[in-house]
N, CA, C and O of each residue as an XYZ file, in Angstrom:
852
protein
N     -12.408      6.622     29.829
C     -13.165      5.376     29.735
C     -13.102      4.853     28.299
O     -13.299      5.616     27.353
N     -12.828      3.548     28.132
C     -12.631      3.005     26.790
C     -13.915      2.915     26.014
O     -15.015      2.977     26.562
N     -13.739      2.765     24.716
C     -14.889      2.629     23.818
C     -15.259      1.155     23.727
O     -14.572      0.380     23.062
N     -16.332      0.771     24.386
C     -16.697     -0.647     24.457
C     -17.059     -1.210     23.094
O     -16.880     -2.403     22.849
N     -17.577     -0.346     22.184
C     -18.062     -0.847     20.902
C     -16.960     -1.477     20.077
O     -17.200     -2.464     19.380
N     -15.754     -0.926     20.140
C     -14.677     -1.438     19.301
C     -14.001     -2.661     19.903
O     -13.140     -3.269     19.266
N     -14.381     -3.029     21.125
C     -13.801     -4.216     21.718
C     -14.549     -5.459     21.247
O     -14.094     -6.579     21.480
N     -15.677     -5.276     20.595
C     -16.431     -6.380     20.042
C     -15.941     -6.652     18.614
O     -15.355     -5.784     17.967
N     -16.195     -7.876     18.140
C     -15.849     -8.195     16.764
C     -16.728     -7.368     15.819
O     -17.832     -6.975     16.197
N     -16.255     -7.097     14.597
C     -17.085     -6.388     13.611
C     -18.383     -7.158     13.379
O     -18.409     -8.385     13.478
N     -19.456     -6.437     13.071
C     -20.725     -7.134     12.834
C     -20.652     -7.892     11.507
O     -19.721     -7.705     10.723
N     -21.628     -8.732     11.276
C     -21.601     -9.622     10.106
C     -21.528     -8.841      8.799
O     -20.784     -9.210      7.890
N     -22.300     -7.762      8.707
C     -22.324     -6.983      7.470
C     -20.958     -6.368      7.167
O     -20.489     -6.398      6.029
N     -20.333     -5.813      8.196
C     -19.000     -5.221      7.998
C     -17.988     -6.298      7.642
O     -17.135     -6.089      6.780
N     -18.078     -7.443      8.298
C     -17.153     -8.539      8.028
C     -17.263     -8.999      6.575
O     -16.249     -9.167      5.896
N     -18.476     -9.201      6.104
C     -18.696     -9.638      4.723
C     -18.123     -8.615      3.746
O     -17.505     -8.983      2.747
N     -18.329     -7.340      4.035
C     -17.845     -6.279      3.157
C     -16.320     -6.256      3.108
O     -15.732     -6.131      2.034
N     -15.683     -6.377      4.266
C     -14.222     -6.336      4.318
C     -13.607     -7.551      3.620
O     -12.589     -7.422      2.939
N     -14.201     -8.700      3.779
C     -13.702     -9.901      3.099
C     -13.837     -9.747      1.585
O     -12.959    -10.160      0.828
N     -14.953     -9.147      1.154
C     -15.181     -8.953     -0.284
C     -14.204     -7.943     -0.881
O     -13.835     -8.049     -2.051
N     -13.788     -6.968     -0.081
C     -12.958     -5.881     -0.590
C     -11.466     -6.105     -0.427
O     -10.667     -5.327     -0.950
N     -11.075     -7.147      0.284
C      -9.665     -7.371      0.587
C      -9.248     -8.800      0.255
O     -10.037     -9.594     -0.258
N      -7.994     -9.106      0.557
C      -7.460    -10.449      0.335
C      -7.643    -11.354      1.552
O      -7.189    -12.499      1.540
N      -8.296    -10.861      2.594
C      -8.403    -11.607      3.839
C      -9.647    -12.491      3.914
O     -10.686    -12.186      3.330
N      -9.511    -13.588      4.648
C     -10.637    -14.445      4.979
C     -11.247    -13.960      6.296
O     -10.666    -13.124      6.987
N     -12.418    -14.489      6.632
C     -13.114    -14.071      7.848
C     -12.242    -14.250      9.083
O     -12.158    -13.348      9.917
N     -11.591    -15.406      9.209
C     -10.760    -15.683     10.385
C      -9.592    -14.703     10.480
O      -9.166    -14.341     11.577
N      -9.077    -14.276      9.322
C      -7.951    -13.346      9.315
C      -8.399    -11.945      9.721
O      -7.684    -11.243     10.437
N      -9.579    -11.540      9.266
C     -10.113    -10.247      9.676
C     -10.338    -10.237     11.184
O     -10.083     -9.230     11.845
N     -10.813    -11.348     11.726
C     -11.031    -11.440     13.164
C      -9.716    -11.318     13.922
O      -9.650    -10.636     14.944
N      -8.661    -11.979     13.427
C      -7.355    -11.891     14.071
C      -6.805    -10.467     13.984
O      -6.222     -9.961     14.943
N      -6.990     -9.833     12.842
C      -6.514     -8.457     12.668
C      -7.310     -7.477     13.525
O      -6.802     -6.423     13.908
N      -8.551     -7.827     13.820
C      -9.320     -6.969     14.716
C      -8.689     -6.939     16.105
O      -8.682     -5.905     16.773
N      -8.159     -8.087     16.530
C      -7.480     -8.122     17.824
C      -6.226     -7.260     17.795
O      -5.932     -6.561     18.765
N      -5.483     -7.303     16.688
C      -4.320     -6.425     16.529
C      -4.752     -4.962     16.584
O      -4.147     -4.143     17.274
N      -5.804     -4.659     15.846
C      -6.319     -3.289     15.808
C      -6.736     -2.835     17.205
O      -6.435     -1.713     17.613
N      -7.423     -3.699     17.930
C      -7.884     -3.343     19.266
C      -6.707     -3.026     20.189
O      -6.740     -2.057     20.948
N      -5.665     -3.862     20.109
C      -4.495     -3.635     20.955
C      -3.791     -2.327     20.592
O      -3.399     -1.551     21.464
N      -3.641     -2.102     19.295
C      -2.936     -0.896     18.866
C      -3.748      0.360     19.173
O      -3.192      1.369     19.608
N      -5.051      0.302     18.947
C      -5.889      1.495     19.140
C      -6.091      1.850     20.601
O      -6.596      2.927     20.919
N      -5.697      0.944     21.497
C      -5.813      1.232     22.931
C      -4.458      1.436     23.585
O      -4.366      1.523     24.810
N      -3.392      1.514     22.768
C      -2.042      1.593     23.333
C      -1.754      2.937     23.990
O      -0.918      3.018     24.889
N      -2.435      3.989     23.552
C      -2.275      5.310     24.169
C      -3.606      5.781     24.753
O      -3.701      6.088     25.941
N      -4.626      5.832     23.906
C      -5.981      6.182     24.337
C      -6.922      5.090     23.858
O      -6.942      4.766     22.671
N      -7.690      4.528     24.754
C      -8.573      3.409     24.408
C      -9.888      3.955     23.840
O     -10.905      4.019     24.530
N      -9.836      4.347     22.559
C     -11.016      4.961     21.942
C     -11.480      4.242     20.685
O     -12.393      4.707     20.003
N     -10.847      3.093     20.369
C     -11.276      2.336     19.197
C     -10.809      2.905     17.877
O     -11.295      2.499     16.822
N      -9.866      3.845     17.918
C      -9.295      4.446     16.716
C      -7.780      4.504     16.872
O      -7.278      4.673     17.984
N      -7.053      4.365     15.778
C      -5.598      4.452     15.836
C      -5.170      5.882     15.523
O      -5.412      6.388     14.427
N      -4.542      6.516     16.480
C      -4.008      7.868     16.269
C      -2.632      7.773     15.631
O      -2.059      6.687     15.545
N      -2.110      8.881     15.193
C      -0.763      8.887     14.610
C       0.269      8.447     15.642
O       1.219      7.736     15.314
N       0.083      8.867     16.879
C       1.005      8.477     17.945
C       0.983      6.964     18.157
O       2.034      6.342     18.309
N      -0.203      6.374     18.167
C      -0.325      4.932     18.347
C       0.225      4.175     17.147
O       0.842      3.122     17.302
N       0.001      4.710     15.955
C       0.514      4.086     14.738
C       2.037      4.069     14.758
O       2.656      3.055     14.436
N       2.634      5.185     15.132
C       4.089      5.273     15.177
C       4.657      4.381     16.271
O       5.744      3.823     16.121
N       3.926      4.244     17.368
C       4.349      3.344     18.439
C       4.376      1.904     17.927
O       5.268      1.132     18.280
N       3.395      1.545     17.095
C       3.361      0.211     16.511
C       4.475     -0.018     15.512
O       5.004     -1.124     15.404
N       4.833      1.030     14.781
C       5.884      0.904     13.765
C       7.281      0.894     14.375
O       8.116      0.061     14.023
N       7.525      1.825     15.291
C       8.889      2.053     15.775
C       9.092      1.751     17.250
O      10.205      1.867     17.762
N       8.014      1.362     17.940
C       8.075      1.189     19.388
C       8.476      2.496     20.074
O       8.982      2.495     21.197
N       8.242      3.599     19.383
C       8.590      4.917     19.937
C       7.614      5.926     19.367
O       7.669      6.241     18.178
N       6.720      6.437     20.205
C       5.683      7.341     19.710
C       6.151      8.785     19.615
O       5.438      9.633     19.078
N       7.351      9.076     20.136
C       7.821     10.460     20.174
C       8.767     10.801     19.026
O       8.999     11.975     18.738
N       9.309      9.786     18.375
C      10.274     10.014     17.308
C       9.594     10.609     16.084
O       8.580     10.092     15.616
N      10.156     11.700     15.565
C       9.625     12.308     14.354
C      10.055     11.480     13.146
O      11.232     11.149     13.002
N       9.112     11.151     12.292
C       9.421     10.299     11.146
C       8.540     10.659      9.963
O       7.320     10.508     10.015
N       9.170     11.136      8.896
C       8.429     11.424      7.669
C       7.831     10.147      7.101
O       6.711     10.154      6.592
N       8.581      9.044      7.186
C       8.111      7.779      6.642
C       6.842      7.317      7.362
O       5.871      6.916      6.721
N       6.856      7.376      8.695
C       5.669      6.988      9.460
C       4.498      7.904      9.141
O       3.362      7.445      9.026
N       4.768      9.197      8.997
C       3.705     10.151      8.652
C       3.079      9.815      7.311
O       1.858      9.864      7.167
N       3.909      9.472      6.322
C       3.402      9.165      4.995
C       2.537      7.901      5.018
O       1.456      7.871      4.430
N       3.020      6.865      5.699
C       2.259      5.618      5.748
C       0.948      5.840      6.498
O      -0.099      5.341      6.086
N       1.007      6.591      7.602
C      -0.210      6.884      8.353
C      -1.228      7.605      7.469
O      -2.409      7.257      7.463
N      -0.770      8.599      6.732
C      -1.679      9.373      5.884
C      -2.313      8.514      4.798
O      -3.453      8.757      4.403
N      -1.586      7.514      4.314
C      -2.145      6.627      3.299
C      -3.153      5.650      3.901
O      -4.143      5.301      3.259
N      -2.903      5.215      5.121
C      -3.880      4.365      5.811
C      -5.134      5.164      6.171
O      -6.246      4.639      6.131
N      -4.945      6.430      6.521
C      -6.053      7.297      6.922
C      -6.753      7.840      5.676
O      -6.617      9.016      5.338
N      -7.495      6.976      5.007
C      -8.089      7.344      3.713
C      -9.143      8.437      3.828
O      -9.411      9.139      2.853
N      -9.740      8.592      4.999
C     -10.728      9.658      5.187
C     -10.077     10.990      5.560
O     -10.737     12.029      5.590
N      -8.789     10.944      5.840
C      -8.015     12.149      6.173
C      -8.626     12.915      7.348
O      -8.739     14.140      7.327
N      -9.014     12.154      8.368
C      -9.576     12.795      9.559
C      -8.648     12.672     10.766
O      -9.042     12.984     11.890
N      -7.411     12.215     10.534
C      -6.431     12.147     11.613
C      -6.507     10.881     12.451
O      -5.770     10.744     13.427
N      -7.382      9.958     12.088
C      -7.524      8.700     12.816
C      -7.715      7.557     11.814
O      -8.237      7.763     10.719
N      -7.289      6.357     12.199
C      -7.476      5.185     11.353
C      -8.559      4.309     11.972
O      -8.419      3.820     13.093
N      -9.636      4.122     11.223
C     -10.718      3.240     11.654
C     -10.380      1.802     11.256
O      -9.452      1.557     10.484
N     -11.152      0.857     11.798
C     -10.869     -0.553     11.530
C     -10.918     -0.878     10.038
O     -10.046     -1.580      9.527
N     -11.930     -0.373      9.341
C     -12.046     -0.641      7.911
C     -10.860     -0.105      7.129
O     -10.364     -0.768      6.218
N     -10.401      1.088      7.477
C      -9.233      1.675      6.811
C      -7.998      0.813      7.069
O      -7.187      0.588      6.171
N      -7.870      0.344      8.286
C      -6.743     -0.494      8.695
C      -6.691     -1.773      7.864
O      -5.638     -2.142      7.345
N      -7.833     -2.443      7.743
C      -7.888     -3.711      7.015
C      -7.640     -3.503      5.522
O      -6.863     -4.236      4.912
N      -8.296     -2.512      4.941
C      -8.143     -2.284      3.492
C      -6.708     -1.901      3.141
O      -6.194     -2.310      2.100
N      -6.069     -1.131      3.990
C      -4.683     -0.723      3.718
C      -3.725     -1.890      3.904
O      -2.821     -2.085      3.091
N      -3.914     -2.671      4.973
C      -3.050     -3.833      5.182
C      -3.172     -4.837      4.041
O      -2.209     -5.529      3.709
N      -4.346     -4.915      3.448
C      -4.573     -5.878      2.379
C      -3.623     -5.651      1.205
O      -3.276     -6.594      0.494
N      -3.208     -4.412      1.002
C      -2.279     -4.102     -0.098
C      -0.949     -4.821      0.101
O      -0.247     -5.117     -0.866
N      -0.604     -5.103      1.364
C       0.665     -5.766      1.675
C       0.539     -7.292      1.689
O       1.518     -8.000      1.925
N      -0.671     -7.789      1.435
C      -0.897     -9.228      1.414
C      -0.178     -9.850      0.213
O      -0.157     -9.250     -0.862
N       0.405    -11.030      0.374
C       1.089    -11.675     -0.760
C       0.211    -11.856     -1.994
O       0.719    -11.884     -3.115
N      -1.100    -11.977     -1.799
C      -1.998    -12.185     -2.937
C      -2.601    -10.896     -3.488
O      -3.409    -10.942     -4.416
N      -2.219     -9.750     -2.931
C      -2.776     -8.484     -3.405
C      -2.298     -8.208     -4.828
O      -1.163     -8.539     -5.172
N      -3.149     -7.607     -5.659
C      -2.747     -7.293     -7.039
C      -1.506     -6.401     -7.076
O      -1.357     -5.471     -6.283
N      -0.648     -6.708     -7.998
C       0.585     -5.932     -8.158
C       0.279     -4.461     -8.413
O       1.012     -3.580     -7.964
N      -0.804     -4.201     -9.134
C      -1.168     -2.817     -9.466
C      -1.446     -2.004     -8.205
O      -1.128     -0.816     -8.147
N      -2.042     -2.648     -7.190
C      -2.324     -1.947     -5.935
C      -1.031     -1.596     -5.210
O      -0.915     -0.523     -4.617
N      -0.071     -2.493     -5.260
C       1.203     -2.253     -4.604
C       1.951     -1.098     -5.287
O       2.537     -0.243     -4.622
N       1.918     -1.092     -6.618
C       2.576     -0.013     -7.363
C       1.917      1.323     -7.053
O       2.601      2.326     -6.846
N       0.587      1.336     -7.021
C      -0.145      2.578     -6.735
C       0.183      3.091     -5.337
O       0.292      4.300     -5.133
N       0.342      2.184     -4.371
C       0.668      2.595     -3.006
C       2.045      3.240     -2.958
O       2.226      4.276     -2.319
N       3.031      2.623     -3.640
C       4.375      3.198     -3.627
C       4.394      4.551     -4.322
O       5.144      5.442     -3.923
N       3.584      4.712     -5.351
C       3.503      6.015     -6.022
C       2.995      7.067     -5.042
O       3.541      8.167     -4.959
N       1.948      6.719     -4.306
C       1.397      7.655     -3.328
C       2.393      7.937     -2.205
O       2.426      9.045     -1.669
N       3.196      6.952     -1.850
C       4.169      7.121     -0.777
C       5.208      8.180     -1.143
O       5.588      9.002     -0.309
N       5.659      8.152     -2.388
C       6.657      9.128     -2.827
C       6.024     10.473     -3.191
O       6.690     11.507     -3.139
N       4.756     10.460     -3.554
C       4.083     11.682     -4.023
C       3.602     12.489     -2.816
O       2.412     12.501     -2.501
N       4.534     13.157     -2.150
C       4.212     13.829     -0.888
C       3.542     15.184     -1.068
O       2.903     15.677     -0.138
N       3.670     15.792     -2.231
C       3.172     17.162     -2.413
C       1.775     17.235     -3.003
O       1.257     18.328     -3.231
N       1.163     16.098     -3.252
C      -0.220     16.058     -3.752
C      -0.406     16.829     -5.066
O      -1.429     17.480     -5.276
N       0.594     16.742     -5.940
C       0.501     17.427     -7.236
C       0.018     16.490     -8.341
O      -0.281     16.933     -9.450
N      -0.058     15.205     -8.038
C      -0.425     14.227     -9.063
C       0.780     13.607     -9.731
O       0.649     12.695    -10.547
N       1.968     14.108     -9.381
C       3.217     13.599     -9.961
C       4.242     13.415     -8.838
O       4.097     13.972     -7.750
N       5.273     12.627     -9.121
C       6.427     12.545     -8.225
C       7.491     13.473     -8.791
O       7.884     13.337     -9.950
N       7.949     14.397     -7.996
C       8.970     15.340     -8.434
C      10.302     15.019     -7.760
O      10.353     14.284     -6.774
N      11.363     15.577     -8.303
C      12.718     15.243     -7.850
C      12.882     15.431     -6.345
O      13.405     14.551     -5.660
N      12.441     16.559     -5.836
C      12.629     16.847     -4.412
C      11.866     15.875     -3.531
O      12.273     15.610     -2.400
N      10.754     15.337     -4.043
C       9.988     14.358     -3.267
C      10.773     13.049     -3.144
O      10.818     12.444     -2.073
N      11.387     12.622     -4.241
C      12.217     11.415     -4.195
C      13.369     11.629     -3.213
O      13.665     10.758     -2.396
N      14.004     12.771     -3.298
C      15.124     13.083     -2.408
C      14.683     13.060     -0.944
O      15.374     12.523     -0.078
N      13.520     13.652     -0.691
C      12.993     13.714      0.669
C      12.758     12.316      1.238
O      13.092     12.048      2.392
N      12.178     11.420      0.423
C      11.873     10.085      0.907
C      13.131      9.238      1.074
O      13.222      8.449      2.015
N      14.094      9.391      0.179
C      15.341      8.635      0.309
C      16.047      9.013      1.602
O      16.527      8.138      2.321
N      16.115     10.301      1.905
C      16.749     10.721      3.156
C      15.933     10.267      4.361
O      16.493     10.024      5.430
N      14.613     10.149      4.200
C      13.771      9.629      5.283
C      14.121      8.168      5.563
O      14.211      7.760      6.721
N      14.321      7.372      4.486
C      14.737      5.987      4.667
C      16.084      5.924      5.391
O      16.271      5.107      6.293
N      17.004      6.776      4.999
C      18.325      6.787      5.623
C      18.251      7.158      7.099
O      18.989      6.614      7.921
N      17.361      8.083      7.428
C      17.221      8.512      8.815
C      16.692      7.401      9.717
O      16.894      7.432     10.930
N      16.008      6.408      9.114
C      15.479      5.297      9.903
C      16.513      4.185     10.076
O      16.236      3.167     10.709
N      17.687      4.380      9.520
C      18.706      3.335      9.561
C      20.015      3.893     10.098
O      20.143      5.090     10.352
N      20.974      3.008     10.264
C      22.325      3.415     10.655
C      23.231      3.518      9.433
O      24.440      3.710      9.563
N      22.647      3.389      8.258
C      23.421      3.451      7.028
C      23.904      4.872      6.787
O      23.115      5.816      6.827
N      25.186      5.023      6.539
C      25.773      6.342      6.304
C      26.296      6.407      4.875
O      27.220      5.683      4.507
N      25.695      7.280      4.077
C      26.146      7.523      2.708
C      26.391      9.009      2.548
O      25.705      9.832      3.155
N      27.369      9.347      1.730
C      27.640     10.765      1.502
C      26.495     11.387      0.716
O      25.815     10.715     -0.060
N      26.294     12.686      0.933
C      25.237     13.390      0.201
C      25.454     13.284     -1.304
O      24.497     13.169     -2.069
N      26.720     13.323     -1.723
C      27.025     13.243     -3.157
C      26.591     11.903     -3.739
O      26.063     11.851     -4.850
N      26.809     10.819     -2.997
C      26.423      9.498     -3.473
C      24.907      9.373     -3.545
O      24.362      8.832     -4.507
N      24.234      9.879     -2.516
C      22.772      9.822     -2.510
C      22.207     10.624     -3.677
O      21.288     10.172     -4.360
N      22.757     11.813     -3.901
C      22.302     12.652     -5.015
C      22.524     11.945     -6.343
O      21.683     12.032     -7.238
N      23.649     11.244     -6.483
C      23.945     10.530     -7.728
C      22.935      9.405     -7.959
O      22.482      9.194     -9.085
N      22.584      8.686     -6.892
C      21.602      7.612     -7.001
C      20.247      8.178     -7.400
O      19.567      7.637     -8.273
N      19.860      9.278     -6.749
C      18.572      9.910     -7.044
C      18.540     10.432     -8.477
O      17.545     10.256     -9.180
N      19.617     11.069     -8.912
C      19.683     11.592    -10.285
C      19.495     10.466    -11.304
O      18.727     10.593    -12.258
N      20.208      9.372    -11.083
C      20.139      8.234    -12.002
C      18.717      7.662    -12.030
O      18.171      7.383    -13.098
N      18.136      7.494    -10.856
C      16.787      6.949    -10.758
C      15.779      7.843    -11.464
O      14.931      7.372    -12.222
N      15.886      9.131    -11.204
C      14.909     10.059    -11.772
C      14.999     10.098    -13.289
O      13.980     10.150    -13.977
N      16.219     10.073    -13.807
C      16.387     10.080    -15.268
C      15.768      8.830    -15.890
O      15.140      8.895    -16.947
N      15.953      7.693    -15.219
C      15.415      6.441    -15.746
C      13.891      6.420    -15.700
O      13.242      5.894    -16.604
N      13.326      6.996    -14.640
C      11.867      6.961    -14.473
C      11.164      8.027    -15.302
O      10.066      7.797    -15.808
N      11.786      9.181    -15.441
C      11.168     10.307    -16.153
C      11.410     10.168    -17.652
O      12.174     10.930    -18.244
N      10.751      9.189    -18.252
C      10.988      8.897    -19.670
C      10.490     10.007    -20.592
O      10.948     10.116    -21.729
N       9.559     10.828    -20.114
C       9.046     11.938    -20.931
C       9.937     13.177    -20.826
O       9.776     14.137    -21.579
N      10.872     13.139    -19.885
C      11.828     14.229    -19.754
C      11.222     15.561    -19.359
O      11.738     16.611    -19.740
N      10.127     15.536    -18.594
C       9.479     16.796    -18.222
C       9.706     17.174    -16.756
O       9.050     18.071    -16.225
N      10.649     16.473    -16.110
C      11.000     16.830    -14.742
C      10.051     16.312    -13.681
O      10.105     16.750    -12.531
N       9.188     15.393    -14.050
C       8.262     14.802    -13.081
C       7.887     13.401    -13.547
O       7.989     13.075    -14.730
N       7.451     12.580    -12.595
C       7.104     11.193    -12.894
C       5.605     11.020    -12.715
O       5.079     11.218    -11.620
N       4.913     10.649    -13.794
C       3.470     10.441    -13.684
C       3.196      8.957    -13.393
O       4.117      8.142    -13.455
N       1.945      8.596    -13.079
C       1.643      7.200    -12.733
C       2.052      6.194    -13.800
O       2.511      5.099    -13.473
N       1.894      6.548    -15.064
C       2.274      5.639    -16.148
C       3.782      5.394    -16.147
O       4.233      4.256    -16.271
N       4.560      6.477    -16.006
C       6.017      6.341    -15.965
C       6.449      5.525    -14.750
O       7.366      4.710    -14.841
N       5.781      5.747    -13.600
C       6.129      5.017    -12.392
C       5.839      3.526    -12.558
O       6.627      2.678    -12.140
N       4.710      3.223    -13.167
C       4.351      1.830    -13.406
C       5.407      1.153    -14.271
O       5.833      0.035    -13.984
N       5.823      1.835    -15.325
C       6.832      1.277    -16.222
C       8.173      1.122    -15.507
O       8.878      0.131    -15.697
N       8.517      2.113    -14.682
C       9.788      2.066    -13.959
C       9.817      0.896    -12.983
O      10.805      0.165    -12.915
N       8.737      0.716    -12.227
C       8.668     -0.385    -11.262
C       8.651     -1.726    -11.989
O       9.221     -2.699    -11.495
N       8.016     -1.793    -13.142
C       8.004     -3.030    -13.927
C       9.413     -3.420    -14.348
O       9.748     -4.603    -14.410
N      10.237     -2.412    -14.637
C      11.634     -2.670    -15.001
C      12.507     -2.946    -13.779
O      13.592     -3.516    -13.894
N      12.016     -2.531    -12.602
C      12.782     -2.684    -11.362
C      11.877     -3.296    -10.279
O      11.517     -2.620     -9.316
N      11.516     -4.562    -10.440
C      10.546     -5.190     -9.528
C      10.987     -5.215     -8.068
O      10.156     -5.369     -7.174
N      12.293     -5.064     -7.819
C      12.756     -5.049     -6.426
C      12.204     -3.858     -5.659
O      12.246     -3.841     -4.429
N      11.676     -2.843     -6.383
C      11.056     -1.697     -5.733
C       9.858     -2.115     -4.882
O       9.474     -1.406     -3.952
N       9.272     -3.270     -5.204
C       8.086     -3.735     -4.492
C       8.422     -4.742     -3.386
O       7.524     -5.323     -2.776
N       9.716     -4.942     -3.135
C      10.127     -5.964     -2.174
C       9.458     -5.779     -0.814
O       9.017     -6.749     -0.197
N       9.385     -4.543     -0.353
C       8.833     -4.281      0.976
C       7.323     -4.068      0.970
O       6.734     -3.699      1.986
N       6.703     -4.307     -0.188
C       5.254     -4.140     -0.286
C       4.500     -5.450     -0.039
O       3.277     -5.503     -0.167
N       5.233     -6.494      0.313
C       4.595     -7.772      0.633
C       5.068     -8.238      2.004
O       6.267     -8.320      2.269
N       4.107     -8.541      2.868
C       4.399     -9.057      4.204
C       3.906    -10.501      4.251
O       2.706    -10.734      4.399
N       4.816    -11.479      4.128
C       4.393    -12.885      4.132
C       3.555    -13.242      5.359
O       2.663    -14.087      5.290
N       3.849    -12.601      6.458
C       3.119    -12.771      7.722
C       1.602    -12.721      7.530
O       0.868    -13.416      8.233
N       1.131    -11.910      6.591
C      -0.303    -11.716      6.437
C      -1.025    -12.947      5.889
O      -2.254    -12.993      5.855
N      -0.247    -13.944      5.463
C      -0.862    -15.211      5.044
C      -0.981    -16.177      6.220
O      -1.630    -17.220      6.127
N      -0.349    -15.810      7.312
C      -0.388    -16.666      8.502
C      -0.401    -15.750      9.706
O       0.599    -15.608     10.409
N      -1.549    -15.129      9.934
C      -1.633    -14.038     10.894
C      -1.561    -14.538     12.332
O      -2.324    -15.408     12.752
N      -0.603    -13.951     13.080
C      -0.527    -14.180     14.517
C      -0.984    -12.919     15.229
O      -1.624    -12.063     14.619
N      -0.671    -12.795     16.484
C      -1.102    -11.623     17.239
C       0.104    -10.743     17.521
O       0.573    -10.666     18.657
N       0.597    -10.089     16.503
C       1.664     -9.099     16.660
C       1.552     -8.140     15.499
O       1.329     -8.560     14.364
N       1.703     -6.867     15.766
C       1.480     -5.865     14.727
C       2.577     -5.921     13.683
O       3.753     -5.858     14.041
N       2.237     -6.037     12.391
C       3.263     -6.098     11.342
C       3.999     -4.783     11.213
O       3.377     -3.736     11.034
N       5.304     -4.825     11.301
C       6.096     -3.603     11.231
C       6.684     -3.438      9.839
O       7.517     -4.235      9.406
N       6.248     -2.410      9.150
C       6.736     -2.160      7.794
C       8.189     -1.732      7.834
O       8.978     -2.125      6.974
N       8.544     -0.940      8.814
C       9.907     -0.414      8.874
C      10.868     -1.483      9.365
O      11.941     -1.649      8.785
N      10.516     -2.210     10.415
C      11.429     -3.176     10.973
C      11.690     -4.328     10.020
O      12.727     -4.983     10.123
N      10.780     -4.590      9.097
C      10.977     -5.657      8.115
C      11.693     -5.143      6.868
O      11.983     -5.912      5.951
N      11.972     -3.862      6.840
C      12.593     -3.257      5.671
C      14.070     -3.026      5.929
O      14.453     -2.605      7.021
N      14.893     -3.295      4.947
C      16.313     -3.015      5.029
C      16.578     -1.730      4.266
O      16.534     -1.735      3.036
N      16.857     -0.613      4.966
C      17.056      0.663      4.280
C      18.172      0.617      3.246
O      18.103      1.307      2.230
N      19.216     -0.204      3.499
C      20.281     -0.291      2.523
C      19.766     -0.884      1.225
O      20.165     -0.461      0.141
N      18.869     -1.874      1.337
C      18.270     -2.444      0.143
C      17.411     -1.405     -0.567
O      17.397     -1.342     -1.796
N      16.686     -0.580      0.213
C      15.843      0.450     -0.389
C      16.692      1.384     -1.250
O      16.294      1.745     -2.357
N      17.861      1.775     -0.740
C      18.733      2.682     -1.490
C      19.296      1.950     -2.713
O      19.346      2.509     -3.809
N      19.721      0.691     -2.518
C      20.267     -0.070     -3.637
C      19.221     -0.302     -4.722
O      19.544     -0.320     -5.909
N      17.965     -0.479     -4.309
C      16.886     -0.684     -5.278
C      16.725      0.529     -6.163
O      16.394      0.402     -7.341
N      16.958      1.718     -5.602
C      16.844      2.936     -6.399
C      17.975      3.027     -7.405
O      17.818      3.596     -8.486
N      19.110      2.464     -7.042
C      20.253      2.557     -7.942
C      20.214      1.486     -8.996
O      21.107      1.418     -9.841
């Protein structure tokens, strides 16, 4: 039996809070609530987005294993309870809004690559994410070429030469390579319709690899 509470619009207090904390207007939050409702009921109608439902929204395939989808889900799931609530959904989507602060976009990409929760981005983490991007595409590159791109990128970003990239180094690296943020803006969010924004389908993996080089 579905959760009737989440089929209603957010109450006034929640709406005011979400508008204050994000780049969205009231009408946009209402439209996104409809997206959230559809996505959260795609597998189990419980008013929460599970990892399976999130991946179904991203790839139209809930069974495909994807490190990239797992990473994005974990970043949206700010409470780390295995489910995405409406507030988490809105606050995370706001980072992809064209008007979102650049600093928020940079911080999100840092967290995306920082898979080991050490506070730094390490070489193997970059390698892991690059191969994850490749796995989502039909792009075929030799391991040697990918390693060369990763080596070059890491050397450029690791300005302190200590074998890891801290937030300051990442900020400086992205500032020098603004194309790294290309997929962090979804123009759609300025003109919201009723279709779930797909981060992966709007991303060109070949561009992602070229951006690293």
